[in-house]
XYZ file of C-alpha atoms in Angstrom:
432
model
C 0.000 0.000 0.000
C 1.406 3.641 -0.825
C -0.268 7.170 -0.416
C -0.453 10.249 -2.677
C 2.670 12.113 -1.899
C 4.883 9.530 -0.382
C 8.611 9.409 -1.169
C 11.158 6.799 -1.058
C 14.698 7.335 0.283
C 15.800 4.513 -1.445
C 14.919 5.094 -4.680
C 16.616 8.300 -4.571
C 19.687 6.550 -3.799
C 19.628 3.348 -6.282
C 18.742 3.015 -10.064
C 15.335 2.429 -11.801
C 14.198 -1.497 -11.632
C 14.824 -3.459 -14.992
C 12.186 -3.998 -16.838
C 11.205 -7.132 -19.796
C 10.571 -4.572 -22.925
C 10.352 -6.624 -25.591
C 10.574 -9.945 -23.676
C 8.395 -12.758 -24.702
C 6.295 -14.781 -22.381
C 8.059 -18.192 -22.335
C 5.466 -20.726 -23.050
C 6.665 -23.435 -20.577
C 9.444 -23.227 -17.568
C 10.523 -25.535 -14.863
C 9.646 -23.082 -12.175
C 7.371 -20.177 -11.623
C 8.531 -17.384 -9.210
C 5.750 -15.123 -7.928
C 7.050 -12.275 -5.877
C 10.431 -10.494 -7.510
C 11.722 -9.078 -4.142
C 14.873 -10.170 -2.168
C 12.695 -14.014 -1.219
C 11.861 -14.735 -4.918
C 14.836 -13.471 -6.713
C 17.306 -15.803 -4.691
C 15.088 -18.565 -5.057
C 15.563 -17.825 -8.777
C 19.069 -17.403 -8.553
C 20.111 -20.603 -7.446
C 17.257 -22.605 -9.317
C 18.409 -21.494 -12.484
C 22.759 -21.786 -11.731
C 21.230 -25.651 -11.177
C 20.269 -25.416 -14.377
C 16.149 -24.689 -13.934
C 14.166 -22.697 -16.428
C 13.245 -19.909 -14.006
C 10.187 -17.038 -14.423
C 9.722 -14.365 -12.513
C 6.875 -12.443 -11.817
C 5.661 -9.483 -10.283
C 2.161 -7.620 -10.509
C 4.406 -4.731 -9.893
C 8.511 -3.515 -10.560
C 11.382 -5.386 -9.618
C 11.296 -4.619 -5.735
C 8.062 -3.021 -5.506
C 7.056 -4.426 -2.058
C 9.101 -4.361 1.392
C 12.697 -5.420 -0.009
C 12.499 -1.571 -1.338
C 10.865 -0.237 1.606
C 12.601 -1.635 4.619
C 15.205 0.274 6.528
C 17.914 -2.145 5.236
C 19.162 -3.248 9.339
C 20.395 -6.651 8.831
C 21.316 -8.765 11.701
C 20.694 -12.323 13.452
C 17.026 -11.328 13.117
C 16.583 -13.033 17.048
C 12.737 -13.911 17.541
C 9.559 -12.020 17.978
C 8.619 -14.123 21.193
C 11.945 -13.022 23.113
C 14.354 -15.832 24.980
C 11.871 -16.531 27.434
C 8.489 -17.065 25.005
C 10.917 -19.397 22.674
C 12.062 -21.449 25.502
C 8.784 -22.284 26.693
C 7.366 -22.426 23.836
C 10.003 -25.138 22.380
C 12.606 -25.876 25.121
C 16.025 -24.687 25.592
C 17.442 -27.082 22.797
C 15.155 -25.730 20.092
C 14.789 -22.217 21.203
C 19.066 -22.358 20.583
C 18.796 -23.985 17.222
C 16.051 -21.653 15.785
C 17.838 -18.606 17.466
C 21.578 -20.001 16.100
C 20.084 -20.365 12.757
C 20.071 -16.546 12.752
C 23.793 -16.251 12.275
C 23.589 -18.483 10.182
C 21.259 -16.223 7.507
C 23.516 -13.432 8.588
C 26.676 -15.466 7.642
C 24.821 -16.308 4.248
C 24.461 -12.824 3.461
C 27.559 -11.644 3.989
C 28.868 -13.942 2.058
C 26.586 -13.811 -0.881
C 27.302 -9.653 -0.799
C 31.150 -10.387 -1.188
C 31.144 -13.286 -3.425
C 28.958 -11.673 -5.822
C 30.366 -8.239 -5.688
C 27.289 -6.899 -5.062
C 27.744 -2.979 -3.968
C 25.015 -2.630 -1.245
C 26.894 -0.333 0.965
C 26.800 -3.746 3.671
C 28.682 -2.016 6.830
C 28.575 -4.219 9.939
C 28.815 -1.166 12.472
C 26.454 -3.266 15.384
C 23.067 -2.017 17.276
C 22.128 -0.268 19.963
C 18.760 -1.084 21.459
C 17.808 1.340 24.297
C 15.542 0.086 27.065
C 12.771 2.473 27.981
C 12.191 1.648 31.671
C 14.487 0.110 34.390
C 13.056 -3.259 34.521
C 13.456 -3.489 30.553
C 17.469 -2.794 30.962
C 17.844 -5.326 33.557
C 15.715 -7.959 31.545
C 17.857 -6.914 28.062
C 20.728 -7.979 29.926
C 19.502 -11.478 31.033
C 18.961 -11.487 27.402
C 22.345 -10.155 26.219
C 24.086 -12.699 28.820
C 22.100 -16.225 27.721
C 22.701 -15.208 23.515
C 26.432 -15.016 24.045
C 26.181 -18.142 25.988
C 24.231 -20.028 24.380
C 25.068 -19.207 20.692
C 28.024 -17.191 21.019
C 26.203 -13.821 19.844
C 28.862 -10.625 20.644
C 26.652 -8.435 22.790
C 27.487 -6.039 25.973
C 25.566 -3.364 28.504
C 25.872 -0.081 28.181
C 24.600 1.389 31.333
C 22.693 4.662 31.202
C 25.344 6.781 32.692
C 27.556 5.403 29.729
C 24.930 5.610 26.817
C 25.866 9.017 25.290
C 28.693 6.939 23.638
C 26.287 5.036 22.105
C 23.706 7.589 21.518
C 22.577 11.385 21.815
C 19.723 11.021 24.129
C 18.958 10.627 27.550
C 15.852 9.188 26.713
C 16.686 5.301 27.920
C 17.963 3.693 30.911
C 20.724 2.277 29.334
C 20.381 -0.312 26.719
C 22.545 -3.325 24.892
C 24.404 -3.238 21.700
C 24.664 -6.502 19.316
C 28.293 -6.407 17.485
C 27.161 -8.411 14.569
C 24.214 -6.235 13.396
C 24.575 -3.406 10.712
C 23.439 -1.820 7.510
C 22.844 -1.974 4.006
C 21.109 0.079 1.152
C 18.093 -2.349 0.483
C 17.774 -0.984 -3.245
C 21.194 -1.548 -3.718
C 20.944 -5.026 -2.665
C 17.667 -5.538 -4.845
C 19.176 -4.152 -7.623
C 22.577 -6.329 -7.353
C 20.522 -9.551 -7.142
C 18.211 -9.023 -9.783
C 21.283 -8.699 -12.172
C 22.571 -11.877 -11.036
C 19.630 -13.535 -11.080
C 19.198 -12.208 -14.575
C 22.770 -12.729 -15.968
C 21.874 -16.362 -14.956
C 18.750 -16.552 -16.881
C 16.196 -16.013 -14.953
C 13.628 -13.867 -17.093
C 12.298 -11.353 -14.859
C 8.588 -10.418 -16.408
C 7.562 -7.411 -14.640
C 5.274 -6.172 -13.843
C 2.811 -8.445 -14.791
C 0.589 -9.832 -12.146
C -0.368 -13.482 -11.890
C -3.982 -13.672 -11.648
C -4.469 -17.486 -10.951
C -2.513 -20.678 -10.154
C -4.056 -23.891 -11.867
C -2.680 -27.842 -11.358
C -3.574 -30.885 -13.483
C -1.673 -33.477 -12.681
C 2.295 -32.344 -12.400
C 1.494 -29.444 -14.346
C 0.719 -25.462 -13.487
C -0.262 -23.334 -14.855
C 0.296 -19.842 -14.080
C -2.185 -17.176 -15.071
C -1.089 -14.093 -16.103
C -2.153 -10.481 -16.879
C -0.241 -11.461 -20.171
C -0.979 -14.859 -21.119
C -0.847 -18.359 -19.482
C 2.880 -20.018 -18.688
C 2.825 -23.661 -17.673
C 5.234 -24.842 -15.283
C 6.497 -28.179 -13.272
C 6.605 -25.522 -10.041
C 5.732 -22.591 -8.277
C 7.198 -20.885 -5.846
C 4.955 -18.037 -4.136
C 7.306 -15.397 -2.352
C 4.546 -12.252 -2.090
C 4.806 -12.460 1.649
C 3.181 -9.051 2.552
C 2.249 -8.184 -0.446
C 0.013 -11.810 -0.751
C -3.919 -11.736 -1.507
C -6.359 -13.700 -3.100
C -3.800 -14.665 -6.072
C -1.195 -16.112 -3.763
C -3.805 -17.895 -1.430
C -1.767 -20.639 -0.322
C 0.515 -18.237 1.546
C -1.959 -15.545 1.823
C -3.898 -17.807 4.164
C -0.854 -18.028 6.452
C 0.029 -14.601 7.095
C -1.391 -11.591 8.046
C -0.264 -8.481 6.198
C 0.934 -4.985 8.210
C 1.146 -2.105 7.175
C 4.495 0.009 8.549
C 5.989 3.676 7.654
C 9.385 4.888 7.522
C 11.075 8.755 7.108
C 14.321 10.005 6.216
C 15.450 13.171 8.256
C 17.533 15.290 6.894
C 20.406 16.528 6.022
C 21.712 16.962 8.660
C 25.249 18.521 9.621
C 27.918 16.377 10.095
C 28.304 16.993 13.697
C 24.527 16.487 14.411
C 24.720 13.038 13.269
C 28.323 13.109 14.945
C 25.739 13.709 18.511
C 23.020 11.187 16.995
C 24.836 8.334 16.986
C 28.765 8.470 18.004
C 29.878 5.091 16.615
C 27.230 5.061 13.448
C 25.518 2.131 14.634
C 21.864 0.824 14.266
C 19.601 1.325 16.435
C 16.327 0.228 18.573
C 14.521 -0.218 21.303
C 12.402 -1.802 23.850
C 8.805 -1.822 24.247
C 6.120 -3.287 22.017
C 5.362 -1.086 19.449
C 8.924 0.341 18.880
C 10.865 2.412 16.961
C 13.789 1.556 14.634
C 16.458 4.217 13.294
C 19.502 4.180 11.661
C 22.052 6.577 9.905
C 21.742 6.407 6.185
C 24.758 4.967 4.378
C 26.455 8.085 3.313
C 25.979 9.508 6.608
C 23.958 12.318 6.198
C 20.469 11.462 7.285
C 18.553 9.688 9.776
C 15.798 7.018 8.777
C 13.270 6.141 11.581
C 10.298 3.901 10.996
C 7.988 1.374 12.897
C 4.179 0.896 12.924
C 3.674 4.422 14.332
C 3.901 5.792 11.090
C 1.544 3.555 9.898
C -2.115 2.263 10.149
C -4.039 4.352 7.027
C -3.035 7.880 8.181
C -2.862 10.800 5.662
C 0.262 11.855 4.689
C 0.693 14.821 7.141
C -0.642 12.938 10.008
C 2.013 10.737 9.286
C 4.886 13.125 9.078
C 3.281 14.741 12.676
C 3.415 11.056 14.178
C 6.932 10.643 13.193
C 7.689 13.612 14.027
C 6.404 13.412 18.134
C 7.917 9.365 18.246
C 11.464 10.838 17.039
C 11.369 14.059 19.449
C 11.017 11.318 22.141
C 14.463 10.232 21.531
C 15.921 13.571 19.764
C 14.361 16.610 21.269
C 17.072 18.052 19.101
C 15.688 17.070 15.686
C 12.256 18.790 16.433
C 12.635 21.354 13.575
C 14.982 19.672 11.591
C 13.701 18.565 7.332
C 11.650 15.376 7.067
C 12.763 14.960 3.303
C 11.045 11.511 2.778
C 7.787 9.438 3.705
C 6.803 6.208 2.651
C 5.081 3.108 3.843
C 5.272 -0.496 3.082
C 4.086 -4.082 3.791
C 5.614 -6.875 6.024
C 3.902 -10.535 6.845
C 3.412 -11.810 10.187
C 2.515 -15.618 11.646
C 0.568 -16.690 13.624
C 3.909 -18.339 15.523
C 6.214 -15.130 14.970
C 8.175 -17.609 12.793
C 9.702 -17.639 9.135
C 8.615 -20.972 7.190
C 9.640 -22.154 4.086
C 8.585 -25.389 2.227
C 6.016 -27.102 0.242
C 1.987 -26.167 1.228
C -0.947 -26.960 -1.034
C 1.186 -27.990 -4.040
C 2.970 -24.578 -4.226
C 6.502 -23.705 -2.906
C 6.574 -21.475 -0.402
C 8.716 -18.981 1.854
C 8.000 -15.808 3.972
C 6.629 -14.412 7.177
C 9.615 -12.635 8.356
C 7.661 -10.369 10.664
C 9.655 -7.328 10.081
C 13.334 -9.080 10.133
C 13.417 -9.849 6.445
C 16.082 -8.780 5.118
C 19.031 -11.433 6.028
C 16.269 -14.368 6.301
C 15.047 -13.840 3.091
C 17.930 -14.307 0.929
C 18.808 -17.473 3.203
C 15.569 -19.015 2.758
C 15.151 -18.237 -0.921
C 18.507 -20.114 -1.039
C 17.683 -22.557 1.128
C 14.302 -23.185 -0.639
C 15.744 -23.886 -3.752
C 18.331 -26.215 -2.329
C 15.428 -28.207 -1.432
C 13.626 -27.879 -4.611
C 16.429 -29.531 -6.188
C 16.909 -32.166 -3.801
C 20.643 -30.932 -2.441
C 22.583 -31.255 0.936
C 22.322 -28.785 3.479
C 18.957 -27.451 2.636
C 17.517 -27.595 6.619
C 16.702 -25.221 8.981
C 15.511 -24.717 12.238
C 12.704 -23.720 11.429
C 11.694 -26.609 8.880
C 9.602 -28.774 12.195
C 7.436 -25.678 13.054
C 3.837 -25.935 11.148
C 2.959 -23.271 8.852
C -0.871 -23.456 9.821
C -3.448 -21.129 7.817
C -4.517 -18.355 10.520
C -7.714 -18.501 12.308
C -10.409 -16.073 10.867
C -7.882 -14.722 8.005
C -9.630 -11.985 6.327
C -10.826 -10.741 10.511
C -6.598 -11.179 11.264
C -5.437 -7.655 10.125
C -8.117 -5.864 12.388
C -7.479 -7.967 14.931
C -4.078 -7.014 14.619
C -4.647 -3.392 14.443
C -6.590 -3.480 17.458
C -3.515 -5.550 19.454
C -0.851 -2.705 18.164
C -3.588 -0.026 19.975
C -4.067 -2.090 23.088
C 0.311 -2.159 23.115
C 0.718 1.315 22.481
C -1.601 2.248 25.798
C 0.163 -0.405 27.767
C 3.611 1.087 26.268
C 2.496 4.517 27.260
C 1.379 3.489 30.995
C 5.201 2.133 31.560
C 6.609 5.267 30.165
C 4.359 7.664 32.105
C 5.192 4.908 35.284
C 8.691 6.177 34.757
C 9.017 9.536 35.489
């Protein structure tokens, strides 16, 4: 979803999206993509370096949906239920594999980014996450102390007398910073694996919307806005973008909307105050805020589900505007250059799945941490298309169940993000 007005950072920082002028619609491939964002693309990528006839397509451009619109923090991606909900959810055991296989996606990208020579502007400068009350510092540092245990993860306190290295607020009571968290340009990264994924074959055919999915026997065929393609598989990566023409993944997530702003420019030594070290950052609480210096260093890009929710386009610049004066009293008249707004897929779980559902391929539901896990599970799901080693994950036990009452889930959603932001507010007004 996008509103009149709305400007993208990213766009203004990356080139146009390629487009198929002049390309033919194949007839028959071995696999159907749907969804050409970061899942689908490396998916494609690998399918077709296997030597797969690979189509891609998009009811938009190249990158239309959130692997434009993100604000491009990669990390370990931890786990929307915390330490505590995965243990008891799954046990110590399982709660480390699912929370190790984290570094592993974050291994995976790095490595992709330097083996392909992809120029993403990828800088690995760590995170600071502040922690709004007291008892939220004390419990991120149980935290911080049982992931370096447990999977090794390179985290330490920073206590709130010590946070102005870290940060230029005295908004937080200290907070935690994660050493192998950091950056990219999303765009960038888009745009560097769509030309790989074309140079190896894949035809990208976008936009052009699939309007229905068909199977006789071992046999799709996809429906398009230009013609039918039949295909051996499909693979539906449309995560928050999915509806009624990706229904077997549509039916497992729940689409939400989110907003994002660039501030700025700003001087030098404001952004020298903002954020000493240059790292990401985030915080605590339930409905929270994410920010992050862009990668040339002279804006700020802040965005969460504040921002969000149908607002006009004003409304939405004054929202951002009174969630970033929390933190930055000092940015209260400085230029909000860009708006924009975009769409990420929750679970019912809080888990990523990938595999095979209703005859279709399927990855997604990254629940806002989708930018390392979905190149590793687009890689990962074709490794198990094609019947390789090393195609497992963590997450590959955990059912991907349709949600209860789908088309009632985003309202019911909606209404959970209110009920958060009042309790959110009660701890914060607790605190002074």
């Amino acid at each position: 979803m996008s509103f009149v007005g709305e400007s993208n950072y990213w766009l203004d920082t990356a080139g146009p999206a390629p487009t198929d002028e002049g390309r033919a619609m194949p007839a028959k491939v071995d696999v159907a993509v749907v969804g050409a964002g970061y899942t689908g693309l490396a998916a494609a990528l690998s399918l077709a370096r296997a030597g797969r006839s690979v189509a891609v397509f998009d009811a938009e451009a190249v990158g239309f949906g959130a692997s434009s619109r993100n604000g491009g923090m990669v990390g370990p991606g931890l786990h929307k239920l915390g330490i505590g909900g995965l243990v008891r959810t799954y046990g110590e055991e399982r709660a480390i594999a699912i929370l190790g296989e984290g570094l592993k996606a974050l291994d995976h990208l790095e490595g992709f980014v330097a083996e392909e020579g992809i120029d993403c502007d990828l800088a690995m400068t760590g995170r600071f996450r502040g922690a709004r009350t007291a008892a939220q510092y004390e419990a991120s540092g149980r935290e911080c102390d049982w992931l370096q245990a447990k999977i090794g993860l390179p985290t330490h306190h920073v206590s709130r007398a010590d946070q102005r290295s870290e940060i230029g607020s005295d908004f937080y009571r200290g907070g935690v910073v994660y050493e192998r968290d950091g950056g990219v340009n999303p765009r960038k990264l888009l745009l560097g694996l769509a030309a790989r994924a074309a140079e190896a074959g894949v035809q990208i055919i976008a936009p052009c919307a699939v309007t229905g999915l068909q199977r006789d026997g071992s046999v799709h065929t996809v429906q398009t806005a230009r013609g039918a393609v039949e295909a051996r598989e499909v693979v539906l990566a449309t995560n928050g973008y999915s509806d009624a023409r990706s229904a077997a993944l549509s039916r497992r997530v729940v689409p939400l909307e989110t907003g994002a702003c660039a501030v700025g420019p700003l001087s030098p030594e404001q952004m020298a105050e903002l954020t000493p070290k240059g790292r990401m950052h985030g915080e605590t609480g339930r409905v929270f805020m994410w920010y992050r210096p862009t990668p040339d260093g002279r804006s700020f890009i802040f965005g969460g589900r504040f921002g969000a929710g149908g607002m006009g386009l004003e409304a939405r610049r004054r929202a951002f505007r009174r969630a970033i004066c929390r933190v930055f009293p000092q940015l209260e008249t400085a230029p909000i250059s860009h708006v924009w707004s975009g769409q990420i897929a929750y679970t019912a779980d809080h888990s990523p799945h990938l595999g095979q559902h209703d005859d279709v391929w399927m990855a997604g539901g990254y629940c806002g941490s989708g930018v390392t896990r979905s190149l590793y599970f687009g890689s990962k799901l074709a490794r198990r298309m094609l019947g390789q080693a090393d195609a497992d994950t963590a997450f590959d036990t955990l059912p991907f169940k349709p949600v209860p009452l789908r088309p009632l889930a985003p309202l019911a959603a909606g209404m959970l993000v209110r009920w958060y932001q009042m309790q959110d507010n009660r701890e914060l007004r607790a605190r002074e």
